[in-house]
Coordinates of C-alpha atoms (C1' of nucleotides) and ligand atoms in Angstrom, one line a residue:
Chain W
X1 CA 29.7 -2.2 4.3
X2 CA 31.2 -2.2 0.7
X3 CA 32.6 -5.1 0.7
X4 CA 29.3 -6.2 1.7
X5 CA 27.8 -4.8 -0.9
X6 CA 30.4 -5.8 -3.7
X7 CA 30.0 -9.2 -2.3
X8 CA 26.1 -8.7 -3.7
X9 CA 27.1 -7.3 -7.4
X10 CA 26.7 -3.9 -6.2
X11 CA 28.7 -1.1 -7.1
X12 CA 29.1 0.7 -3.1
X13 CA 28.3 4.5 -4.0
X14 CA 27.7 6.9 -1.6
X15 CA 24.4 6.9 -1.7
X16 CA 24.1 3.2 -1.2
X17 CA 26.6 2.2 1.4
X18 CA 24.6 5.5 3.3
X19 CA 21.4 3.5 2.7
X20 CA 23.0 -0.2 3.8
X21 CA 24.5 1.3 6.9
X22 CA 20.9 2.9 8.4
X23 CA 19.5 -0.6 7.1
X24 CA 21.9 -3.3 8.3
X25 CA 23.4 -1.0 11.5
X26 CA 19.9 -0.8 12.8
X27 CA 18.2 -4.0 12.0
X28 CA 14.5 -2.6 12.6
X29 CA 11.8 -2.4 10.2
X30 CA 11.9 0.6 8.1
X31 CA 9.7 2.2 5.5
X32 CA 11.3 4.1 2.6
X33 CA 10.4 7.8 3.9
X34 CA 11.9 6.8 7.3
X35 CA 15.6 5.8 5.7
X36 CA 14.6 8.9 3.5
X37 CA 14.9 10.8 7.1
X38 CA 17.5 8.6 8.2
X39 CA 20.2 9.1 6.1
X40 CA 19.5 12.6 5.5
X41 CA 19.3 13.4 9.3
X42 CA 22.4 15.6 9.6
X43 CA 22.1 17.1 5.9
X44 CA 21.0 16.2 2.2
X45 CA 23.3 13.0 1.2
X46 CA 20.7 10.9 -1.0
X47 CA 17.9 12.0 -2.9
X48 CA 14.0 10.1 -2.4
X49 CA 14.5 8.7 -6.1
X50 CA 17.6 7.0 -4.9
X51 CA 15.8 5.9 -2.0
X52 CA 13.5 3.9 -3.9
X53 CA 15.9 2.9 -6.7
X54 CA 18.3 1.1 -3.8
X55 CA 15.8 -0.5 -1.8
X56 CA 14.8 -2.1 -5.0
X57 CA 17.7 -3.4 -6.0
X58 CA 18.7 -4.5 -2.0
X59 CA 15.3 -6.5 -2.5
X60 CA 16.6 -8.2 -5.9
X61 CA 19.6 -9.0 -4.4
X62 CA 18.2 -10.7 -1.4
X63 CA 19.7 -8.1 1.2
X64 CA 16.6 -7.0 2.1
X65 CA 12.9 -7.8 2.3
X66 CA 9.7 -6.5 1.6
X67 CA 7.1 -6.5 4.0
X68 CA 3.1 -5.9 2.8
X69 CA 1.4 -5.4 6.7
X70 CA 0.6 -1.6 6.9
X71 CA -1.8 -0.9 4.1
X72 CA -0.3 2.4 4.0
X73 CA 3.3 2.1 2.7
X74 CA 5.6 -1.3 2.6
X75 CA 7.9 -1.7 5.3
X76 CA 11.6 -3.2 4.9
X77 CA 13.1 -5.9 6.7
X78 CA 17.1 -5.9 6.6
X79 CA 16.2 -9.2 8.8
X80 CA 16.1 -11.7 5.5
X81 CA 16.5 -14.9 7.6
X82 CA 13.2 -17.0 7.9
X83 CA 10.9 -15.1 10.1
X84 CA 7.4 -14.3 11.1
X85 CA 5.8 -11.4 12.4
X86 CA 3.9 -10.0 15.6
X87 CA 2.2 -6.6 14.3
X88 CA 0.8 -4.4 16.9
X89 CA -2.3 -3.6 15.3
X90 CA -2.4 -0.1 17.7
X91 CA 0.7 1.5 17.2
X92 CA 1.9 -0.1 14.1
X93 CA 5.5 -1.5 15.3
X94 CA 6.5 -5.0 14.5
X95 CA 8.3 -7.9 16.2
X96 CA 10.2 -10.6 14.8
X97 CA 8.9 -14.1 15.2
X98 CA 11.9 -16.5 14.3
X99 CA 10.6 -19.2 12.1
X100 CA 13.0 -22.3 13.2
X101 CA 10.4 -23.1 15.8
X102 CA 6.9 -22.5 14.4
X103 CA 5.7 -25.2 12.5
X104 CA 2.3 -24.6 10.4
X105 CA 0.2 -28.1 9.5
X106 CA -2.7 -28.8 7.8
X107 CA -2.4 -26.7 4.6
X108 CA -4.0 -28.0 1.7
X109 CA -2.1 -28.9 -1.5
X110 CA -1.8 -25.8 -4.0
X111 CA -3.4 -25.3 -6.8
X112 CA -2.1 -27.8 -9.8
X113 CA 0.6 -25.9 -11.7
X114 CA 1.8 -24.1 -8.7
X115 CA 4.7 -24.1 -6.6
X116 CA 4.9 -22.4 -3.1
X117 CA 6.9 -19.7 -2.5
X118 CA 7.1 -19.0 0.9
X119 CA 4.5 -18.5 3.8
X120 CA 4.2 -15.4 6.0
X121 CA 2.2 -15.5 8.9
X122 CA 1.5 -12.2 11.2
X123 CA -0.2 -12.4 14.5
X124 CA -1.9 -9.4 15.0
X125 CA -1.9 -8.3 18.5
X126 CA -2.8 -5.7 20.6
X127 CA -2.6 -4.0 23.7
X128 CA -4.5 -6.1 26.6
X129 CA -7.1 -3.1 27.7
X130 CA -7.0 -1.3 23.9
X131 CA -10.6 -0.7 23.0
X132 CA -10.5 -3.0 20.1
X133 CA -9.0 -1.2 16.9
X134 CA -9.2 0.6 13.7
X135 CA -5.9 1.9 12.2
X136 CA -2.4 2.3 13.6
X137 CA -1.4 5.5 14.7
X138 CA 1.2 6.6 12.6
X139 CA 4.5 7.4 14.4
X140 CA 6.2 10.9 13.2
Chain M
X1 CA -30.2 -7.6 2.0
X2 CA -31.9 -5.3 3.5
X3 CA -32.4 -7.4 6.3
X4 CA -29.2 -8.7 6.3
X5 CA -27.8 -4.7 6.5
X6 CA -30.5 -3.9 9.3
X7 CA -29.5 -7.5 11.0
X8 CA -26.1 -5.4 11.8
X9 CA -27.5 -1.7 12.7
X10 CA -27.0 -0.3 9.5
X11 CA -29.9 1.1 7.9
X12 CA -30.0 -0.1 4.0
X13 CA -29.8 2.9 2.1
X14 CA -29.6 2.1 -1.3
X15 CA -26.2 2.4 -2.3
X16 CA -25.4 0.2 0.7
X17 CA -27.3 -2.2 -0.6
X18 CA -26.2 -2.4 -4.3
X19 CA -22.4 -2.4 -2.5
X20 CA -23.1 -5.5 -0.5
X21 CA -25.1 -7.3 -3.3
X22 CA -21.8 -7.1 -5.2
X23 CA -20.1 -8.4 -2.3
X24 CA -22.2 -11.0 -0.8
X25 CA -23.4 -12.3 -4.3
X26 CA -20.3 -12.5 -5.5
X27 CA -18.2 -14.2 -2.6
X28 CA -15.1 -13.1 -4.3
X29 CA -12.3 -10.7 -3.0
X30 CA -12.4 -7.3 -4.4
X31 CA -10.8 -4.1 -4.4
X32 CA -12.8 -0.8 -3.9
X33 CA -12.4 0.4 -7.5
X34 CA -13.7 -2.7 -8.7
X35 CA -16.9 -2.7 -5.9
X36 CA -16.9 0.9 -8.0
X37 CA -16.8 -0.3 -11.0
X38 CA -19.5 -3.4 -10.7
X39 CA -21.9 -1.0 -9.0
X40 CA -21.7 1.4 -11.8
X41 CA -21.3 -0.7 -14.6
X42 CA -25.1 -0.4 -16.1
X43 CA -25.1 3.1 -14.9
X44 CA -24.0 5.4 -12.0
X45 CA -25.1 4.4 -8.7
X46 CA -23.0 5.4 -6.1
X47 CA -19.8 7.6 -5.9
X48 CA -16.5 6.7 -4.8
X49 CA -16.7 8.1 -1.9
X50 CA -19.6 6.3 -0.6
X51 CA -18.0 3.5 -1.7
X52 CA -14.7 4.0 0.7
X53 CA -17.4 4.8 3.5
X54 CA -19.4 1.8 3.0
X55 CA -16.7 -0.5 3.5
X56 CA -15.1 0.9 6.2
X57 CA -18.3 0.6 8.0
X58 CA -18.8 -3.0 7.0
X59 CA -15.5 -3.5 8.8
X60 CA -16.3 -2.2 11.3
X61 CA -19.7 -4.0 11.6
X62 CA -17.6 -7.5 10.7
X63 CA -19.4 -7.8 8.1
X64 CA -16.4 -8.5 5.7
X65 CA -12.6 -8.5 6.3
X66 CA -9.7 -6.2 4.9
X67 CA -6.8 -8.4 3.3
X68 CA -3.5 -6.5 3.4
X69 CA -1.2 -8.4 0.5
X70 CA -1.0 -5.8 -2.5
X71 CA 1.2 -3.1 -1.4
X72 CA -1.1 -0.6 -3.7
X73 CA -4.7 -1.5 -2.5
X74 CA -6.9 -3.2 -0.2
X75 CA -8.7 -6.1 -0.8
X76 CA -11.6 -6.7 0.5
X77 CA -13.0 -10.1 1.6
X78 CA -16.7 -10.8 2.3
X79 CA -15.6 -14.3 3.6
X80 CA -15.4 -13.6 7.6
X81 CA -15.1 -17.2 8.5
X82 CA -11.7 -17.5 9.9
X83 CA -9.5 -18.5 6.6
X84 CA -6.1 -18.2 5.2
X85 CA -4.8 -17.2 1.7
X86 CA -2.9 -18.6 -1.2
X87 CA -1.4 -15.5 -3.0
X88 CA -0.5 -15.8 -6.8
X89 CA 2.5 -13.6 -6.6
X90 CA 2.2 -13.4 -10.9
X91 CA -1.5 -12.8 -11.2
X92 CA -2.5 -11.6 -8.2
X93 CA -5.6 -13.4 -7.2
X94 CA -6.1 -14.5 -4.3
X95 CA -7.5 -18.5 -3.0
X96 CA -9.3 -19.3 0.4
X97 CA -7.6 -21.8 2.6
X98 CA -10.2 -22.4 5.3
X99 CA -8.5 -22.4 8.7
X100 CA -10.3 -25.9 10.6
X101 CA -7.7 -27.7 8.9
X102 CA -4.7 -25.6 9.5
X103 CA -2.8 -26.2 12.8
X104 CA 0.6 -23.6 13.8
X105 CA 2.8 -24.6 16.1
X106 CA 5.5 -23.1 18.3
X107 CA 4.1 -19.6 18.3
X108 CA 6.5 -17.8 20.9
X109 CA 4.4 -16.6 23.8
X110 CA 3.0 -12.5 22.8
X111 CA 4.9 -9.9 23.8
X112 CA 3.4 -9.3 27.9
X113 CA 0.4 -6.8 28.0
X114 CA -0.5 -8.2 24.6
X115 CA -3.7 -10.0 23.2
X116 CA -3.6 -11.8 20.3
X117 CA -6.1 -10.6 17.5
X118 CA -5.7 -13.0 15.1
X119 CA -3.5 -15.1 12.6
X120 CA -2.7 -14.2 8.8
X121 CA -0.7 -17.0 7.3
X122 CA -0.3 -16.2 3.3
X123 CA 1.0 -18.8 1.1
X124 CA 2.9 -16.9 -2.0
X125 CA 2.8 -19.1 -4.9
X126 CA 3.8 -19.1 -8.4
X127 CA 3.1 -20.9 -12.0
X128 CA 5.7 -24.2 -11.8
X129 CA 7.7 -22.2 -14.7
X130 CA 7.1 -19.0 -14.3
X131 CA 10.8 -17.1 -13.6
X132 CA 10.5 -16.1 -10.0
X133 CA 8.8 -12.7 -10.0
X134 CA 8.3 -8.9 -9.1
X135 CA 5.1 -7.5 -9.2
X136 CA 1.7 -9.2 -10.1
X137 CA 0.3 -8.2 -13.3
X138 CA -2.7 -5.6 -12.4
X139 CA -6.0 -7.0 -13.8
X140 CA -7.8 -4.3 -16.0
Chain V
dT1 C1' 45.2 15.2 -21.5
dC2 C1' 41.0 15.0 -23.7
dC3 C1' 36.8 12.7 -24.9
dG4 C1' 33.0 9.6 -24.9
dC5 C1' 30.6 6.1 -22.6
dC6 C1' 27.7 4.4 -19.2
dG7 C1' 25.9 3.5 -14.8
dG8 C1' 24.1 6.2 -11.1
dT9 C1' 21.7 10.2 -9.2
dT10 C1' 18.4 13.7 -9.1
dA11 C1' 14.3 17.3 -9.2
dG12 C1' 10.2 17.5 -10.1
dA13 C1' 6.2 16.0 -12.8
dC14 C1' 3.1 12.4 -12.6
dA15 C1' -0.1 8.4 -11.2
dG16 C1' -3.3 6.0 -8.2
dA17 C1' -5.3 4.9 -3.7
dG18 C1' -7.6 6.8 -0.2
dT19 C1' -9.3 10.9 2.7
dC20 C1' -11.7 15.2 3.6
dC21 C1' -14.9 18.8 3.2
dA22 C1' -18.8 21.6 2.6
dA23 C1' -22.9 21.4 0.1
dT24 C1' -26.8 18.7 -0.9
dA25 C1' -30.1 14.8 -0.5
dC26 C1' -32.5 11.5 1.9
dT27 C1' -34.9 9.1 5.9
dG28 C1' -37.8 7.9 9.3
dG29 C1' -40.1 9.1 13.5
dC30 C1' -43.5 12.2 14.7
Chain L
dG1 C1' -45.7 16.7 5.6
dC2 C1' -41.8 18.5 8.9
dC3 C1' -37.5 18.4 10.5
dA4 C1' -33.4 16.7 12.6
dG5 C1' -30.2 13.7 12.0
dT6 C1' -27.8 10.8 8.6
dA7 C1' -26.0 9.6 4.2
dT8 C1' -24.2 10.9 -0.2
dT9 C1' -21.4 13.5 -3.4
dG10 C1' -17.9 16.1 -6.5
dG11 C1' -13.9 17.5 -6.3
dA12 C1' -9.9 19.1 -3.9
dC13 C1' -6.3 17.2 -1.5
dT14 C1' -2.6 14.0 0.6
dC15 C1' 0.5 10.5 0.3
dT16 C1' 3.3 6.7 -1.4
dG17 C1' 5.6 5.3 -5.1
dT18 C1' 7.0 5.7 -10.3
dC19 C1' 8.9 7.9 -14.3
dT20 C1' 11.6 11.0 -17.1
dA21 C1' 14.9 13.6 -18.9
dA22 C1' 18.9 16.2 -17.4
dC23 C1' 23.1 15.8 -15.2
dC24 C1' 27.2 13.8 -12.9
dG25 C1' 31.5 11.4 -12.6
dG26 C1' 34.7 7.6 -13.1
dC27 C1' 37.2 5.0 -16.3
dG28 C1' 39.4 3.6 -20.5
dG29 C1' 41.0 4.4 -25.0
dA30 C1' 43.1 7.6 -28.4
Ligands
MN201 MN1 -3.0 3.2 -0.1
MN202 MN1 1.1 2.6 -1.8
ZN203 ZN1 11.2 -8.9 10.4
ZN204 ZN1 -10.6 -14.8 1.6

DNA sequence: TCCGCCGGTTAGACAGAGTCCAATACTGGC
DNA sequence: GCCAGTATTGGACTCTGTCTAACCGGCGGA
């Protein structure tokens, strides 16, 4: 994990080869509080400052990615291959959609001056009897 | 307006109707501090409160949509034909692609038990020379 | 060995969006 | 006009995320 990280221009602290190993072991979607938890679980190792500090600078770096779907919080995504995203609008979790398949058609042109970025798409689902929605319940 | 609030079972008090004159009228996406802001801006009208409960019940009534793209706020979109986004990742503002046009392809099948709610496709753009980005500048 | 530098970490204060509450004001059907 | 339900409100509060200023620690040079 810290070659991984020197292999990024990162110096592999403690605190951040704790971080990259609950983020890249795991492979879910996490927000910051829940790697907060995470890496604390057994007993204090990284402060929330640090938390924040590292995810930023795993999202420079391109180890990581920043999701906007909850309005809540921003979720991360140690998955930083093209993908797309089934959001379960009732309990909040989110599925991977790999993006080699889907292909989207019909966009129009972007504004003059611009140049695309990159497109997310999320399917919001939900459960097949769920009476219809308002938030997510939020899990611990 | 009134009848347009009445149309939908909600009964036009008048700071619901001064909120969706700013919204309707206007056909632009807003946040609820500037729906605030425009309200008030000869001289107080509603509070912010009202203002949060007004929109969550025009959700709920369909009567506009809730974008989630700015990880600090929600925007709010009085456009609830089925459309997509461009998203200027440097100034923030948002664009209406509407959706007749647009086509995706090779959606995997949902996971089973799940309905589909709808699709969110967000094209991030950014100024042909601007250098890459972090956050969008926050208007005002 | 000692010292200074400098990047990294940290507690806790702070900011901003959004929610909640209990008191007050309004509405509309009678 | 009365009154019961509904809506509005200031302000306290919560929560995510940011900032700051102190602190820590490894390394390199004298
Ligand atoms: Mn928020
Ligand atoms: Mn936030
Ligand atoms: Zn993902
Ligand atoms: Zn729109």
């Amino acid at each position: 994990m810290a070659d991984r990280l020197r292999a990024n221009d990162i110096s592999p602290t403690h605190q951040r080869v704790e971080i990259a190993r609950v983020l890249f072991e795991r492979q879910e979607h996490f927000t910051a509080d829940q790697i907060l938890g995470s890496v604390n679980a057994r007993h204090a190792e990284v402060s929330k400052a640090t938390v924040y500090n590292t995810l930023k600078l795993f999202v420079e770096k391109k180890l990581i990615r920043e999701l906007i779907i909850d309005p809540t919080r921003v979720v991360y995504d140690p998955n930083t291959t093209p993908h797309h995203h089934f959001y379960d609008t009732v309990s909040g979790s989110l599925t991977d959609i790999p993006a080699d398949q889907v292909r989207v058609m019909g966009l129009p042109p972007l504004p003059p001056g611009m140049i695309a970025d990159g497109v997310d798409i999320i399917v919001r689902t939900r459960p097949l009897n769920e009476p219809a929605m308002s938030g997510p319940t939020q899990p611990e």
